[in-house]
CSV table of N, CA and C in Angstrom, one decimal:
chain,number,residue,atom,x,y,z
A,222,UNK,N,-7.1,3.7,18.7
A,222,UNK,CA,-6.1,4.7,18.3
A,222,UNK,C,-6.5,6.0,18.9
A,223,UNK,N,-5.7,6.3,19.8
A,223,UNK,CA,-6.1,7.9,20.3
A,223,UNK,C,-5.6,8.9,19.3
A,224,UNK,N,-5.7,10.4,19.5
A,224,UNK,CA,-5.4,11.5,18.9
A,224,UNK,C,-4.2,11.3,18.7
A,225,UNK,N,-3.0,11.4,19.6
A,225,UNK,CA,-1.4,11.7,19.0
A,225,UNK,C,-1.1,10.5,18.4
A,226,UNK,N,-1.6,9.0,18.5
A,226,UNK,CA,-1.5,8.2,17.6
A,226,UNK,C,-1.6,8.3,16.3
A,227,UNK,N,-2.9,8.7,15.6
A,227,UNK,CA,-3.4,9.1,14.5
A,227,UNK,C,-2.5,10.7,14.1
A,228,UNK,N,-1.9,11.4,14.8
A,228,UNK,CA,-1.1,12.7,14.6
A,228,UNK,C,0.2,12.5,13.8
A,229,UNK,N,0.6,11.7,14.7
A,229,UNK,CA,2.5,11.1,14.5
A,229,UNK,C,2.5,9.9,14.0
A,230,UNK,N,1.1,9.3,13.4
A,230,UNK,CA,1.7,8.1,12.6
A,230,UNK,C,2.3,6.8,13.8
A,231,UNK,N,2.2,6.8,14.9
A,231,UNK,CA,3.0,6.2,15.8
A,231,UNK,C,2.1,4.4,15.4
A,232,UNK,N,0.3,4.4,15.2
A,232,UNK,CA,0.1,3.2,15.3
A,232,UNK,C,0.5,2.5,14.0
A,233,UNK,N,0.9,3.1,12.6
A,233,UNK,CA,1.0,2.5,11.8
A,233,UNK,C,2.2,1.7,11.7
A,234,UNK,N,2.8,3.0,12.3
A,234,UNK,CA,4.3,2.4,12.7
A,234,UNK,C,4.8,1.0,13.3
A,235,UNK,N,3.8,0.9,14.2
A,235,UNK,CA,3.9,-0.4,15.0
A,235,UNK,C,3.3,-1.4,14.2
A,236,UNK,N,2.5,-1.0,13.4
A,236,UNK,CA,1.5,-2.1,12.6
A,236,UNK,C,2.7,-2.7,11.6
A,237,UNK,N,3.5,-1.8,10.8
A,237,UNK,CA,4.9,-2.3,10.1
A,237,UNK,C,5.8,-2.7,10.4
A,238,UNK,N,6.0,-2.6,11.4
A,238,UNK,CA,7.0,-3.3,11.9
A,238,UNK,C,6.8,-4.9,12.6
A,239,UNK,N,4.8,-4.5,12.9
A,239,UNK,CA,4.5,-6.1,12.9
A,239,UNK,C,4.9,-6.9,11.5
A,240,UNK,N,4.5,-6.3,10.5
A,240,UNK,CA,4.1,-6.9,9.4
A,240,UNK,C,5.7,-7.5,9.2
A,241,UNK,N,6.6,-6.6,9.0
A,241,UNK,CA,7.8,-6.7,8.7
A,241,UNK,C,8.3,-8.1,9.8
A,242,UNK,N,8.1,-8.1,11.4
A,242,UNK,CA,8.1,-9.4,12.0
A,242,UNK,C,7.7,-10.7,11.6
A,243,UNK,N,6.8,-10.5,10.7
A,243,UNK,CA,6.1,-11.7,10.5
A,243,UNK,C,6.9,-12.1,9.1
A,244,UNK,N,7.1,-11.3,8.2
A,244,UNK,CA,7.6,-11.7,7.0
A,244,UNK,C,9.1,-12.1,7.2
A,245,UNK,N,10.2,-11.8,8.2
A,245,UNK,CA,11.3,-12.1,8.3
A,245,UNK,C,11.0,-13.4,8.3
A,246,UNK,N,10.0,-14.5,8.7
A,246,UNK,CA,10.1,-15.8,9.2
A,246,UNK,C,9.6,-16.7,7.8
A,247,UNK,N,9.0,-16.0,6.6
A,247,UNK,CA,8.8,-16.4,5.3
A,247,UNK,C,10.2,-17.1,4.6
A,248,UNK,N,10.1,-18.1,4.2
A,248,UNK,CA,10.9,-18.3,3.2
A,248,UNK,C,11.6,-17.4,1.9
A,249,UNK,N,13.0,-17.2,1.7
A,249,UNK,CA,13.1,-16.3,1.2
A,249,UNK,C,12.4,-15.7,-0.4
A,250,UNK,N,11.9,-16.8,-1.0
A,250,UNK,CA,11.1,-15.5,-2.2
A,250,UNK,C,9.6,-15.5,-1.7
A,251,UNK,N,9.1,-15.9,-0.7
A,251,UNK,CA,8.5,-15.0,-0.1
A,251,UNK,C,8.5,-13.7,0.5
A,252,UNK,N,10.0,-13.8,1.2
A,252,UNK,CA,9.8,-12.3,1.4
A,252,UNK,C,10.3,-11.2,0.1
A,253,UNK,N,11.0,-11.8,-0.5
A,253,UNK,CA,11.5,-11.1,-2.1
A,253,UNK,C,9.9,-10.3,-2.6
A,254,UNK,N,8.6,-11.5,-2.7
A,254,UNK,CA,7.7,-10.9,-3.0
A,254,UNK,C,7.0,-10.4,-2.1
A,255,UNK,N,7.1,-10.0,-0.9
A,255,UNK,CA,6.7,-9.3,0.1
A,255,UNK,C,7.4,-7.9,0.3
A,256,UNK,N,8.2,-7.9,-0.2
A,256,UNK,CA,9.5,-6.9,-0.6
A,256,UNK,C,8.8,-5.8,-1.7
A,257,UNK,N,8.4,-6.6,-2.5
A,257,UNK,CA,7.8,-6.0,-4.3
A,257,UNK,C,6.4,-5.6,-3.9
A,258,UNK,N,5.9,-6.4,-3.2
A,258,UNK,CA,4.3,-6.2,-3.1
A,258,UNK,C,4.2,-4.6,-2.1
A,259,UNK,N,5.0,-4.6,-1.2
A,259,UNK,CA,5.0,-3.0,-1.0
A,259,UNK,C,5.2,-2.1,-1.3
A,260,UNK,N,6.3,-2.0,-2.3
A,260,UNK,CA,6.7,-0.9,-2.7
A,260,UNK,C,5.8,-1.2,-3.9
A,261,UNK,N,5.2,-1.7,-4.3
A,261,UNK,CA,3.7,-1.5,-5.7
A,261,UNK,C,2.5,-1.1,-5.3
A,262,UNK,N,2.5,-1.3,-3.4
A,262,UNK,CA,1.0,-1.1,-3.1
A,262,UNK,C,1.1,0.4,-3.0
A,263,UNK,N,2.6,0.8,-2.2
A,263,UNK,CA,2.6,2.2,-1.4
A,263,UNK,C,2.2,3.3,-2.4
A,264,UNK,N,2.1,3.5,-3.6
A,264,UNK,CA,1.8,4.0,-4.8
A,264,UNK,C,0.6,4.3,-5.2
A,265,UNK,N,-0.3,3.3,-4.7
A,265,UNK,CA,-1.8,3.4,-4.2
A,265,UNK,C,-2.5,4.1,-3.2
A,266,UNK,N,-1.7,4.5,-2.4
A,266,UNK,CA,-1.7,4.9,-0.6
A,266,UNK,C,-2.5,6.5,-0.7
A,267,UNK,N,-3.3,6.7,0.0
A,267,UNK,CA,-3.6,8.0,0.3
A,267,UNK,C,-2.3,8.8,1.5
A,268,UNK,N,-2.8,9.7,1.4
A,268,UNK,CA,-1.4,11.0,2.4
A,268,UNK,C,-0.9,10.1,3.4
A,269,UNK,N,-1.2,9.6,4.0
A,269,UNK,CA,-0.7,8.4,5.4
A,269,UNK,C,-0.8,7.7,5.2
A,270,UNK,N,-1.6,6.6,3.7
A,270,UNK,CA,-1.1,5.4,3.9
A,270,UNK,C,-2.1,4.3,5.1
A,271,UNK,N,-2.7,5.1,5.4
A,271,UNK,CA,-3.7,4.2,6.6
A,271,UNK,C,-4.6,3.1,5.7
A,272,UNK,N,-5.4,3.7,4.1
A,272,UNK,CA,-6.2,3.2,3.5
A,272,UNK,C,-5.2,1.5,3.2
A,273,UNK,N,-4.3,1.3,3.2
A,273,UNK,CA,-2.9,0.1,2.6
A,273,UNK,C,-3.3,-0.7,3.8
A,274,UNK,N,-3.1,-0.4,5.2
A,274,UNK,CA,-2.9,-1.3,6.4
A,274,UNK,C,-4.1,-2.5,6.3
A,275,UNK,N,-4.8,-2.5,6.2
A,275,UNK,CA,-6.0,-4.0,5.8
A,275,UNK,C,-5.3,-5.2,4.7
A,276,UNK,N,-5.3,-4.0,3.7
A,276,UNK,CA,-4.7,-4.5,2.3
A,276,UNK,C,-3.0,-5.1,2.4
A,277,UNK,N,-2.6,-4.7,3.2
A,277,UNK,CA,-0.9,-5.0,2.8
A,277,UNK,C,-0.8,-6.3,4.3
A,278,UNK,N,-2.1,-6.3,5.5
A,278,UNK,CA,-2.2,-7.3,6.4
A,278,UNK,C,-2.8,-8.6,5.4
A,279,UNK,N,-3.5,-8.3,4.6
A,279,UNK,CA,-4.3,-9.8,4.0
A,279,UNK,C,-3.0,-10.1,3.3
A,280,UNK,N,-2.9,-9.4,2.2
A,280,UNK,CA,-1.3,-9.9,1.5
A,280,UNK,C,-0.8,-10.9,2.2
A,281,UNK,N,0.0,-10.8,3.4
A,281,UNK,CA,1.1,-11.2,4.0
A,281,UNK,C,0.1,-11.9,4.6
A,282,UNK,N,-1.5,-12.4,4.8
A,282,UNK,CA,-1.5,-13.0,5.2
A,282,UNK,C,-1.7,-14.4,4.1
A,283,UNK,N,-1.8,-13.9,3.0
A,283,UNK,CA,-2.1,-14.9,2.0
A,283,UNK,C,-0.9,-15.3,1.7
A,284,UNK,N,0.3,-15.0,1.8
A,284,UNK,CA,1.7,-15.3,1.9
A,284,UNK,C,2.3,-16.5,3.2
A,285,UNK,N,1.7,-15.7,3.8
A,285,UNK,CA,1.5,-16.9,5.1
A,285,UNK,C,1.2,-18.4,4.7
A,286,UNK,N,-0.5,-18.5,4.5
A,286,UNK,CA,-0.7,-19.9,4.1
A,286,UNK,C,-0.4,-20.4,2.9
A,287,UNK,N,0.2,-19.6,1.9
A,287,UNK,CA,0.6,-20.2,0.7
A,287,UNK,C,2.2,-20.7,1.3
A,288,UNK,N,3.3,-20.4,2.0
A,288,UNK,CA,3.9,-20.7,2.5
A,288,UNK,C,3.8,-21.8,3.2
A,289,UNK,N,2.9,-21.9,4.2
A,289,UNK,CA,2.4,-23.1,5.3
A,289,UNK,C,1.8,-24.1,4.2
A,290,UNK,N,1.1,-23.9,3.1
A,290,UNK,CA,0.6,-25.2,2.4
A,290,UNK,C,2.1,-25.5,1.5
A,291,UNK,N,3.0,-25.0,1.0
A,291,UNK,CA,3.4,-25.4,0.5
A,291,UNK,C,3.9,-24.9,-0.8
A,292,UNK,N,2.8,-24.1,-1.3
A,292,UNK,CA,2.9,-23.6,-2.8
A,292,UNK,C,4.1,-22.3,-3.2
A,293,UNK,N,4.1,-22.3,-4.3
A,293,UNK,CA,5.7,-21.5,-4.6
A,293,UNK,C,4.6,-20.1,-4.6
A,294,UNK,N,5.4,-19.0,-4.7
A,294,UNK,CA,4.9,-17.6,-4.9
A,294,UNK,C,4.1,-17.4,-6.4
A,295,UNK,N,4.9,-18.1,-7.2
A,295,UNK,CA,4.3,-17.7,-8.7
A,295,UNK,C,2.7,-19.0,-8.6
A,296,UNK,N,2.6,-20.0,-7.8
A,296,UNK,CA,1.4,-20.0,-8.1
A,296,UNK,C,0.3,-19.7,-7.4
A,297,UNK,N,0.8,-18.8,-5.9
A,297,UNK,CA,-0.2,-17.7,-5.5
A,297,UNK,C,-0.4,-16.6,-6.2
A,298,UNK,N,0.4,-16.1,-6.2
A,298,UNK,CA,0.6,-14.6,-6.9
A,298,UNK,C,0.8,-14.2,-8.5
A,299,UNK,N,1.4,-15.3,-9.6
A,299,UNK,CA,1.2,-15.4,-10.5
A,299,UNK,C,2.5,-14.9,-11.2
A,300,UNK,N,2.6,-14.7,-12.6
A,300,UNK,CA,3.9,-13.9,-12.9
A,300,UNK,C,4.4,-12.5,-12.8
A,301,UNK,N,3.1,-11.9,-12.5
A,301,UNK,CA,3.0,-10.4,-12.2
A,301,UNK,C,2.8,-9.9,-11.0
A,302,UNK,N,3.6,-9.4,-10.5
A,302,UNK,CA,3.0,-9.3,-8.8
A,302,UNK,C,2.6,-7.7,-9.0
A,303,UNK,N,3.3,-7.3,-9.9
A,303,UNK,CA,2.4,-5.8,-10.2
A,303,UNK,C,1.2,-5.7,-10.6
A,304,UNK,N,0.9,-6.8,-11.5
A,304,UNK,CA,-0.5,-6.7,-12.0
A,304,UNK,C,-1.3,-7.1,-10.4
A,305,UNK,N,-0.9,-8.3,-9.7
A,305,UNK,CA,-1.8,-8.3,-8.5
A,305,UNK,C,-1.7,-7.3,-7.5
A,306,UNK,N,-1.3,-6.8,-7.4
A,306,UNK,CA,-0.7,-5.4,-6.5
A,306,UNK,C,-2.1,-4.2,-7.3
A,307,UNK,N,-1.9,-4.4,-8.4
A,307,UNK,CA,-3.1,-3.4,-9.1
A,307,UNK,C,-4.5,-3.9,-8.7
A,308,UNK,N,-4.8,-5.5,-8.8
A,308,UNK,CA,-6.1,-6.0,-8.7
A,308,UNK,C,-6.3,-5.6,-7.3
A,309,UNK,N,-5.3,-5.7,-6.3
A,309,UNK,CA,-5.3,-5.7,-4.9
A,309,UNK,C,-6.5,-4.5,-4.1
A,310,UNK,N,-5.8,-3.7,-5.0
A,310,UNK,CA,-6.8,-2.2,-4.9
A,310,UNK,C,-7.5,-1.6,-6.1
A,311,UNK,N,-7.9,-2.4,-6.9
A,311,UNK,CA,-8.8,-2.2,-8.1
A,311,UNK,C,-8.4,-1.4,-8.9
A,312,UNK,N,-7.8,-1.5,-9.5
A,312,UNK,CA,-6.2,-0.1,-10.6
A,312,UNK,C,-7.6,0.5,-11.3
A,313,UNK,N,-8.5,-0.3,-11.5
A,313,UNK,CA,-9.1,0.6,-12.7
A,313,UNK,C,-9.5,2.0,-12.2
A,314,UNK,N,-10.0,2.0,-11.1
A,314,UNK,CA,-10.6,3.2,-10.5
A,314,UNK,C,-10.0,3.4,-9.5
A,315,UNK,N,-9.1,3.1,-8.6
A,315,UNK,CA,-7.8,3.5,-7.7
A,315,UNK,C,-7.0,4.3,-8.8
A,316,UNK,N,-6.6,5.7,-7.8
A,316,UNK,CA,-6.0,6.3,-8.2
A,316,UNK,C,-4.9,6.7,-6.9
A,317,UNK,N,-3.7,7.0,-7.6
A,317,UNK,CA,-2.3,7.0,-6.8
A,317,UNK,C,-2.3,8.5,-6.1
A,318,UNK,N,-1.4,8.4,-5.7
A,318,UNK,CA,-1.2,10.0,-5.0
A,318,UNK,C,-0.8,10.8,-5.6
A,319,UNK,N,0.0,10.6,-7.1
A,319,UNK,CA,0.2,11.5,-7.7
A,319,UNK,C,-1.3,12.2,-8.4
A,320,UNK,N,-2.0,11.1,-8.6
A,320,UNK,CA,-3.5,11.6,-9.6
A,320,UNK,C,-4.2,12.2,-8.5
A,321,UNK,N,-3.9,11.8,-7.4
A,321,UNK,CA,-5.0,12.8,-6.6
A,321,UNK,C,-4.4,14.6,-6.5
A,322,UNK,N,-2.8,14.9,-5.9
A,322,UNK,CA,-2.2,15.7,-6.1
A,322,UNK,C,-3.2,16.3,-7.2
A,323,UNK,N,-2.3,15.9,-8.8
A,323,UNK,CA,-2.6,16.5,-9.7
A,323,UNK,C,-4.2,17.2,-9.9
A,324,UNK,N,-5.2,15.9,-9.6
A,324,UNK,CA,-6.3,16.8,-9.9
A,324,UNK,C,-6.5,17.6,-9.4
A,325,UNK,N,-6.2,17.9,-7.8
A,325,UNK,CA,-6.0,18.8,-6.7
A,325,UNK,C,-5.2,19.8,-7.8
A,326,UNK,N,-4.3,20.0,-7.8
A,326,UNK,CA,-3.5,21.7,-8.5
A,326,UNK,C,-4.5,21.8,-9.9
A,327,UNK,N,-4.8,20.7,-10.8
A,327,UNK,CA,-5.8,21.0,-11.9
A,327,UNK,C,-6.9,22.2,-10.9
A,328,UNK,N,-7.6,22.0,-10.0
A,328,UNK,CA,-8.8,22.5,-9.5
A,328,UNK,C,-8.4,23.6,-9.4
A,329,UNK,N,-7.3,23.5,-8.4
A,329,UNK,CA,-6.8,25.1,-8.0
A,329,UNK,C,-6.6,26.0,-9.0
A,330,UNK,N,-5.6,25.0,-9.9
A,330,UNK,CA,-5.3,26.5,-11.4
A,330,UNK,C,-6.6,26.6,-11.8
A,331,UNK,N,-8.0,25.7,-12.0
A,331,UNK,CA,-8.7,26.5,-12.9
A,331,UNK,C,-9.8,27.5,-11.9
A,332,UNK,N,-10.1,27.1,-10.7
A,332,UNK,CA,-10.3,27.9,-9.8
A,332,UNK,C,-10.0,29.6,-10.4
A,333,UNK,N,-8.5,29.3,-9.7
A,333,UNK,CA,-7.4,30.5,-9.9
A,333,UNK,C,-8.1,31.5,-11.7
A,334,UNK,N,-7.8,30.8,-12.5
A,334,UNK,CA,-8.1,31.2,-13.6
A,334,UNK,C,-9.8,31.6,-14.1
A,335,UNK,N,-10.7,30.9,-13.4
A,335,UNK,CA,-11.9,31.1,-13.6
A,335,UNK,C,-12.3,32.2,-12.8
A,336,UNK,N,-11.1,32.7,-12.3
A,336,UNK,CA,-11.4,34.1,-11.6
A,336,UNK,C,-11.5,35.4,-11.7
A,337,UNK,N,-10.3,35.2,-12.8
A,337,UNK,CA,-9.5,36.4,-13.1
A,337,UNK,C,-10.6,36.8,-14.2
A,338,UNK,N,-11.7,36.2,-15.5
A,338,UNK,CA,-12.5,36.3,-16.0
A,338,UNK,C,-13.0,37.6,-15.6
């Protein structure tokens, strides 16, 4: 990945649009939960989203052979695909981008305030 790659987001871009290539050829409630499993992962995502690209390639690829062997989605993925979307990136100590945000302005305001003292 060169510099304007990593600038403009151009390789992730390509990388989703792979992903998205590969899942058009899934059976459809696979892609239904290939559908859900993103929009639960992106939530998790740091500013760009680069930390997801490993994590959202195994997914789909575990979708892959659960597809190829045979098995339905619920007994790869279970009845929760939220809950596995959480285990995916460890929910207990993964924190979303709003909790990063937030601690970030927490710091600033008390910064800010620890000043004026």
């Amino acid at each position: 990945m060169n510099f304007l790659e990593k600038i403009t987001g151009s390789d992730m871009t390509k990388e989703m649009k792979g992903f998205e290539t590969r899942a058009k050829v899934l059976p459809a409630e696979y892609r239904a939960a290939w559908e859900e499993i993103t929009s639960n992962l992106w939530l998790h995502s740091d500013f760009t989203g680069r930390n997801l690209m490993p994590i959202l390639d195994s997914a789909l690829e575990l979708l892959e052979v659960a597809s190829a062997d045979g098995q339905s989605v619920e007994e790869v993925l279970g009845d929760d695909i939220e809950g596995f979307c959480a285990a995916l990136v460890g929910d207990q100590g993964a924190k979303t981008f709003r909790d990063k945000w937030r601690d970030q302005l927490n710091k600033n305001v008390a910064r800010k305030l620890g000043g004026l003292k």
